[in-house]
Amino acid sequence: SLETFGQMIAMTQLAQNVYPILYEWPAAQVLTYRLASLMSASMNNRKNFLQLIEGLRSEGITDIHIITHSMGVQTLMAAFEDVDGAPSPVAKCFGPAPTLTGPHLSSGLENRLVCRSITLLNPDFPVAPFIERGFQTIRRVSSLITVVGDKGDQALFWSSLINGIFNRLQYSQPSPCDSRKTEAGFHFEHRVGRHIEEMCISAGSGSERMILRQTSIEKSIENASESNGEQDHWLDLDVIDTTGLDTNVNDLRHSAYNVNAILLRDIEEIIVTGKRASQRSSLLHRKGNVYEFCHAPSFVKM
């Protein structure tokens, strides 16, 4: 992980006042995948992440950009998971989500950190709990949330299968991954990084009011809604579809962020400029909150 992260930083042109820090917990391999998932959201891991955040604040760091890859999103969601209906200790270290034009915190919040952006790379997290409450907990602290996914992500395909089997057998899973929705029998558990066009709420589902009420942020759902047969309300985040990228992408299509120059430039632009996807010139809007790169595939001949 450290080598991969180092390569990613080496291929970007971030300013010298950007300090890359890697947070990693004891993970696992394929056969112990479910154990790694439980460890990612353990109380000990939450405590360690809190110590990191508090340490950065005590050293005078004010602005933070968070990037997760794959199962790393489960650690993030666990760290920001509400405790008894109130923001978690990690969430309390941050001020309210900054606007794109208002970088300064209001009076009385000067000792809070500012979360400039949260970027989820190929997130290995179930769709249902992310929409129900996970998104809300991170939207409180950041107004620039980006999901980078691939509809052909093979690692997340196997994750959907394995988690579906374990859930059918009623094995425990991390609390952030629990959903209010129940489905009878075996089913593939959709993952955010693969089912990237599901970052919306269907009209009439009754969830729109729930999200607005729990977050107290009216922009949690875009004002502009689109229709796919029926009207959908799109979550206030940017979804970047990398399915069309076919160079410097491995066969699993799960970790192109450290070798694909197109994706690297976009991540760099998020950190440097703080622009939303609609303002970044390398992206084309497809529908709702979904964007794709303005990039011709390799088979196109001039």
Coordinates of C-alpha atoms in Angstrom, one line a residue:
S1 CA 0.0 0.0 0.0
L2 CA 2.8 2.4 0.8
E3 CA 4.5 1.8 -2.5
T4 CA 1.2 2.3 -4.4
F5 CA 0.5 5.5 -2.5
G6 CA 4.0 6.7 -3.1
Q7 CA 3.7 6.1 -6.8
M8 CA 0.5 8.0 -6.9
I9 CA 2.0 11.0 -5.1
A10 CA 5.1 10.9 -7.3
M11 CA 3.0 11.1 -10.5
T12 CA 1.1 14.2 -9.4
Q13 CA 2.3 17.8 -9.1
L14 CA 1.0 18.8 -5.7
A15 CA 2.4 21.8 -3.9
Q16 CA 5.0 21.5 -1.2
N17 CA 2.6 22.5 1.4
V18 CA 0.5 19.3 0.8
Y19 CA 1.7 16.6 3.2
P20 CA 0.7 13.1 2.1
I21 CA 0.0 10.8 5.1
L22 CA -1.0 7.1 4.8
Y23 CA -3.3 5.6 7.4
E24 CA -3.3 1.8 7.2
W25 CA -4.7 -0.8 9.6
P26 CA -3.8 -4.6 9.8
A27 CA -5.7 -5.9 6.8
A28 CA -5.9 -9.4 5.2
Q29 CA -5.8 -11.3 2.0
V30 CA -8.6 -13.0 -0.1
L31 CA -9.3 -15.9 2.2
T32 CA -9.6 -13.6 5.2
Y33 CA -11.5 -10.8 3.4
R34 CA -14.5 -10.8 5.8
L35 CA -12.1 -10.6 8.8
A36 CA -10.5 -7.6 7.3
S37 CA -13.9 -6.0 6.9
L38 CA -14.6 -6.5 10.6
M39 CA -11.2 -5.1 11.6
S40 CA -11.7 -2.0 9.4
A41 CA -14.6 -0.9 11.5
S42 CA -13.4 -2.1 14.9
M43 CA -13.4 0.2 17.9
N44 CA -9.7 0.0 18.1
N45 CA -9.3 1.2 14.5
R46 CA -11.8 4.0 15.1
K47 CA -9.8 5.1 18.1
N48 CA -6.5 5.0 16.2
F49 CA -8.0 7.1 13.4
L50 CA -9.3 9.6 15.9
Q51 CA -5.8 9.9 17.4
L52 CA -4.4 10.6 13.9
I53 CA -7.0 13.4 13.3
E54 CA -6.4 14.9 16.7
G55 CA -2.6 14.8 16.2
L56 CA -2.9 16.6 12.9
R57 CA -5.0 19.3 14.5
S58 CA -2.6 19.7 17.4
E59 CA 0.3 20.2 15.0
G60 CA -1.4 23.1 13.3
I61 CA -2.9 21.4 10.3
T62 CA -6.1 23.1 9.3
D63 CA -7.2 21.7 5.9
I64 CA -7.6 18.0 5.1
H65 CA -8.3 16.1 2.0
I66 CA -9.4 12.4 2.5
I67 CA -8.8 9.7 -0.1
T68 CA -9.8 6.1 0.4
H69 CA -9.4 3.1 -1.7
S70 CA -11.5 -0.1 -1.8
M71 CA -12.2 -1.3 1.8
G72 CA -10.6 1.9 3.2
V73 CA -14.1 3.5 2.9
Q74 CA -15.3 1.1 5.6
T75 CA -12.8 2.6 8.0
L76 CA -13.9 6.1 7.0
M77 CA -17.6 5.3 7.4
A78 CA -17.0 3.7 10.8
A79 CA -15.0 6.7 12.0
F80 CA -17.9 9.1 11.0
E81 CA -20.7 6.8 12.1
D82 CA -23.1 8.5 14.4
V83 CA -23.0 7.6 18.1
D84 CA -26.4 7.5 19.8
G85 CA -27.8 9.8 17.2
A86 CA -25.0 12.4 17.5
P87 CA -21.9 13.0 15.4
S88 CA -18.9 10.8 16.2
P89 CA -15.8 12.0 18.0
V90 CA -14.0 12.1 14.6
A91 CA -16.8 14.2 13.0
K92 CA -16.7 16.6 15.9
C93 CA -13.0 17.4 15.0
F94 CA -14.3 19.0 11.8
G95 CA -16.3 22.1 11.2
P96 CA -19.5 22.1 9.1
A97 CA -19.1 21.4 5.4
P98 CA -17.4 24.5 3.8
T99 CA -18.8 26.1 0.7
L100 CA -16.7 26.3 -2.4
T101 CA -16.3 30.0 -2.0
G102 CA -16.2 30.3 1.8
P103 CA -13.0 28.8 3.1
H104 CA -13.0 30.2 6.6
L105 CA -14.8 28.8 9.6
S106 CA -17.3 31.0 11.5
S107 CA -16.5 32.4 14.9
G108 CA -16.2 29.8 17.6
L109 CA -15.1 27.0 15.2
E110 CA -11.5 28.2 14.6
N111 CA -10.1 25.1 16.3
R112 CA -12.0 22.8 14.0
L113 CA -10.4 21.1 10.9
V114 CA -11.8 21.8 7.5
C115 CA -12.4 18.8 5.2
R116 CA -11.8 20.2 1.8
S117 CA -12.7 17.0 -0.1
I118 CA -13.4 13.3 0.3
T119 CA -12.6 11.1 -2.6
L120 CA -13.7 7.4 -2.6
L121 CA -11.7 5.3 -5.1
N122 CA -13.4 2.0 -6.0
P123 CA -15.3 2.0 -2.7
D124 CA -16.0 -1.4 -1.3
F125 CA -19.2 -0.5 0.6
P126 CA -22.8 -1.6 0.2
V127 CA -25.0 0.8 -1.7
A128 CA -28.1 0.7 0.6
P129 CA -26.5 1.8 3.9
F130 CA -24.4 4.4 2.1
I131 CA -27.5 6.1 0.8
E132 CA -29.5 5.5 4.1
R133 CA -26.9 7.1 6.4
G134 CA -23.3 6.8 5.4
F135 CA -23.4 9.6 2.9
Q136 CA -25.1 11.9 5.4
T137 CA -22.3 11.5 8.0
I138 CA -19.5 12.6 5.6
R139 CA -21.6 15.3 3.8
R140 CA -21.9 17.1 7.1
V141 CA -18.2 17.9 7.0
S142 CA -17.4 18.2 3.3
S143 CA -19.2 19.6 0.3
L144 CA -16.9 18.1 -2.3
I145 CA -17.5 14.3 -2.2
T146 CA -16.4 12.2 -5.2
V147 CA -17.0 8.5 -5.9
V148 CA -14.6 7.0 -8.5
G149 CA -15.9 3.7 -9.8
D150 CA -15.9 1.2 -12.6
K151 CA -18.8 -1.0 -13.7
G152 CA -16.4 -3.7 -14.7
D153 CA -14.6 -3.8 -11.3
Q154 CA -13.9 -7.5 -10.8
A155 CA -12.7 -7.2 -7.2
L156 CA -16.0 -5.6 -6.3
F157 CA -17.9 -8.3 -8.2
W158 CA -16.4 -10.9 -5.9
S159 CA -17.0 -8.7 -2.9
S160 CA -20.7 -8.5 -3.9
L161 CA -20.8 -12.3 -4.1
I162 CA -18.9 -13.1 -0.9
N163 CA -20.8 -10.6 1.1
G164 CA -24.1 -11.9 -0.3
I165 CA -23.2 -15.4 0.8
F166 CA -22.1 -14.4 4.3
N167 CA -25.1 -12.3 4.8
R168 CA -27.4 -15.1 3.7
L169 CA -25.6 -17.3 6.3
Q170 CA -26.3 -14.5 8.8
Y171 CA -22.7 -13.8 9.7
S172 CA -22.1 -10.5 11.4
Q173 CA -20.7 -7.6 9.5
P174 CA -19.5 -4.1 10.5
S175 CA -22.3 -1.9 11.8
P176 CA -21.8 0.8 9.1
C177 CA -22.6 -1.9 6.5
D178 CA -25.9 -2.8 8.1
S179 CA -28.9 -1.8 6.1
R180 CA -32.5 -1.2 7.1
K181 CA -33.6 -2.9 3.9
T182 CA -33.9 -6.7 4.1
E183 CA -34.1 -9.1 1.1
A184 CA -35.2 -12.7 1.4
G185 CA -32.8 -15.4 0.2
F186 CA -29.4 -15.0 -1.4
H187 CA -28.7 -11.8 -3.4
F188 CA -25.6 -10.0 -4.6
E189 CA -24.9 -7.1 -2.3
H190 CA -24.3 -4.1 -4.6
R191 CA -21.1 -2.1 -3.9
V192 CA -20.8 1.6 -4.4
G193 CA -17.7 1.4 -6.5
R194 CA -19.3 -0.9 -9.1
H195 CA -23.0 0.2 -9.1
I196 CA -22.1 3.8 -9.6
E197 CA -25.4 4.8 -11.2
E198 CA -27.4 4.0 -8.1
M199 CA -26.3 7.1 -6.1
C200 CA -29.8 8.4 -6.1
I201 CA -33.2 8.0 -4.4
S202 CA -36.3 7.1 -6.3
A203 CA -39.2 9.5 -6.0
G204 CA -41.9 8.3 -3.7
S205 CA -39.5 6.0 -1.7
G206 CA -40.0 8.2 1.5
S207 CA -36.2 8.5 1.9
E208 CA -35.9 12.1 0.6
R209 CA -37.3 13.7 3.8
M210 CA -35.3 11.3 6.0
I211 CA -32.0 12.4 4.5
L212 CA -32.9 16.1 4.7
R213 CA -34.1 15.8 8.2
Q214 CA -31.1 13.8 9.5
T215 CA -28.4 15.9 7.9
S216 CA -30.1 19.3 8.1
I217 CA -28.5 20.0 4.8
E218 CA -31.0 20.8 2.1
K219 CA -28.4 20.3 -0.6
S220 CA -28.0 16.7 0.3
I221 CA -30.1 16.0 -2.7
E222 CA -29.5 18.0 -5.9
N223 CA -32.2 20.5 -6.7
A224 CA -32.0 19.4 -10.3
S225 CA -33.5 15.9 -10.7
E226 CA -33.6 13.7 -13.8
S227 CA -35.9 11.0 -15.0
N228 CA -35.1 7.4 -15.8
G229 CA -38.6 6.3 -16.5
E230 CA -39.5 8.0 -13.1
Q231 CA -38.0 10.9 -11.3
D232 CA -34.9 10.2 -9.3
H233 CA -33.2 12.5 -6.7
W234 CA -29.5 12.4 -7.1
L235 CA -27.2 12.6 -4.0
D236 CA -25.1 15.8 -3.8
L237 CA -21.8 14.1 -4.8
D238 CA -19.9 13.6 -8.0
V239 CA -19.6 10.1 -9.5
I240 CA -16.7 9.5 -11.9
D241 CA -17.2 6.5 -14.2
T242 CA -13.8 5.1 -15.3
T243 CA -15.3 2.2 -17.2
G244 CA -14.3 3.8 -20.5
L245 CA -10.6 4.0 -19.5
D246 CA -8.7 1.2 -21.2
T247 CA -5.0 2.2 -20.8
N248 CA -2.9 1.6 -17.7
V249 CA -5.8 -0.2 -16.1
N250 CA -5.2 -3.7 -14.7
D251 CA -7.5 -6.7 -15.5
L252 CA -9.3 -6.4 -12.2
R253 CA -10.1 -2.7 -13.0
H254 CA -9.9 -2.0 -9.3
S255 CA -6.8 0.2 -8.8
A256 CA -5.9 2.5 -11.7
Y257 CA -5.5 5.5 -9.5
N258 CA -1.7 5.2 -9.2
V259 CA -0.9 4.5 -12.8
N260 CA -3.5 6.1 -15.1
A261 CA -2.4 9.6 -15.8
I262 CA -6.0 10.8 -16.8
L263 CA -7.4 9.8 -13.4
L264 CA -4.3 11.1 -11.5
R265 CA -4.7 14.5 -13.1
D266 CA -8.4 14.6 -12.1
I267 CA -7.6 13.7 -8.5
E268 CA -4.9 16.4 -8.5
E269 CA -7.4 19.0 -9.8
I270 CA -9.8 18.1 -7.0
I271 CA -7.1 18.7 -4.3
V272 CA -5.6 21.8 -5.9
T273 CA -8.6 23.7 -7.2
G274 CA -11.5 22.2 -5.2
K275 CA -13.7 22.2 -8.3
R276 CA -16.8 20.1 -8.7
A277 CA -17.0 17.7 -11.6
S278 CA -19.2 20.0 -13.6
Q279 CA -16.4 22.6 -13.5
R280 CA -13.5 20.3 -14.5
S281 CA -12.7 20.4 -18.2
S282 CA -11.6 16.7 -18.5
L283 CA -15.1 15.4 -17.7
L284 CA -18.3 15.0 -19.6
H285 CA -21.7 15.0 -17.9
R286 CA -23.7 11.9 -18.6
K287 CA -26.7 12.0 -16.4
G288 CA -27.7 13.0 -12.8
N289 CA -24.5 13.1 -10.8
V290 CA -22.5 10.8 -13.1
Y291 CA -19.6 12.0 -15.2
E292 CA -17.1 10.3 -17.5
F293 CA -13.7 11.3 -18.9
C294 CA -13.5 13.1 -22.2
H295 CA -11.2 10.4 -23.6
A296 CA -11.4 8.4 -26.7
P297 CA -10.8 4.6 -26.3
S298 CA -7.7 3.1 -27.8
F299 CA -9.6 1.4 -30.6
V300 CA -10.6 4.7 -32.1
K301 CA -8.5 5.6 -35.2
M302 CA -7.9 9.1 -36.4

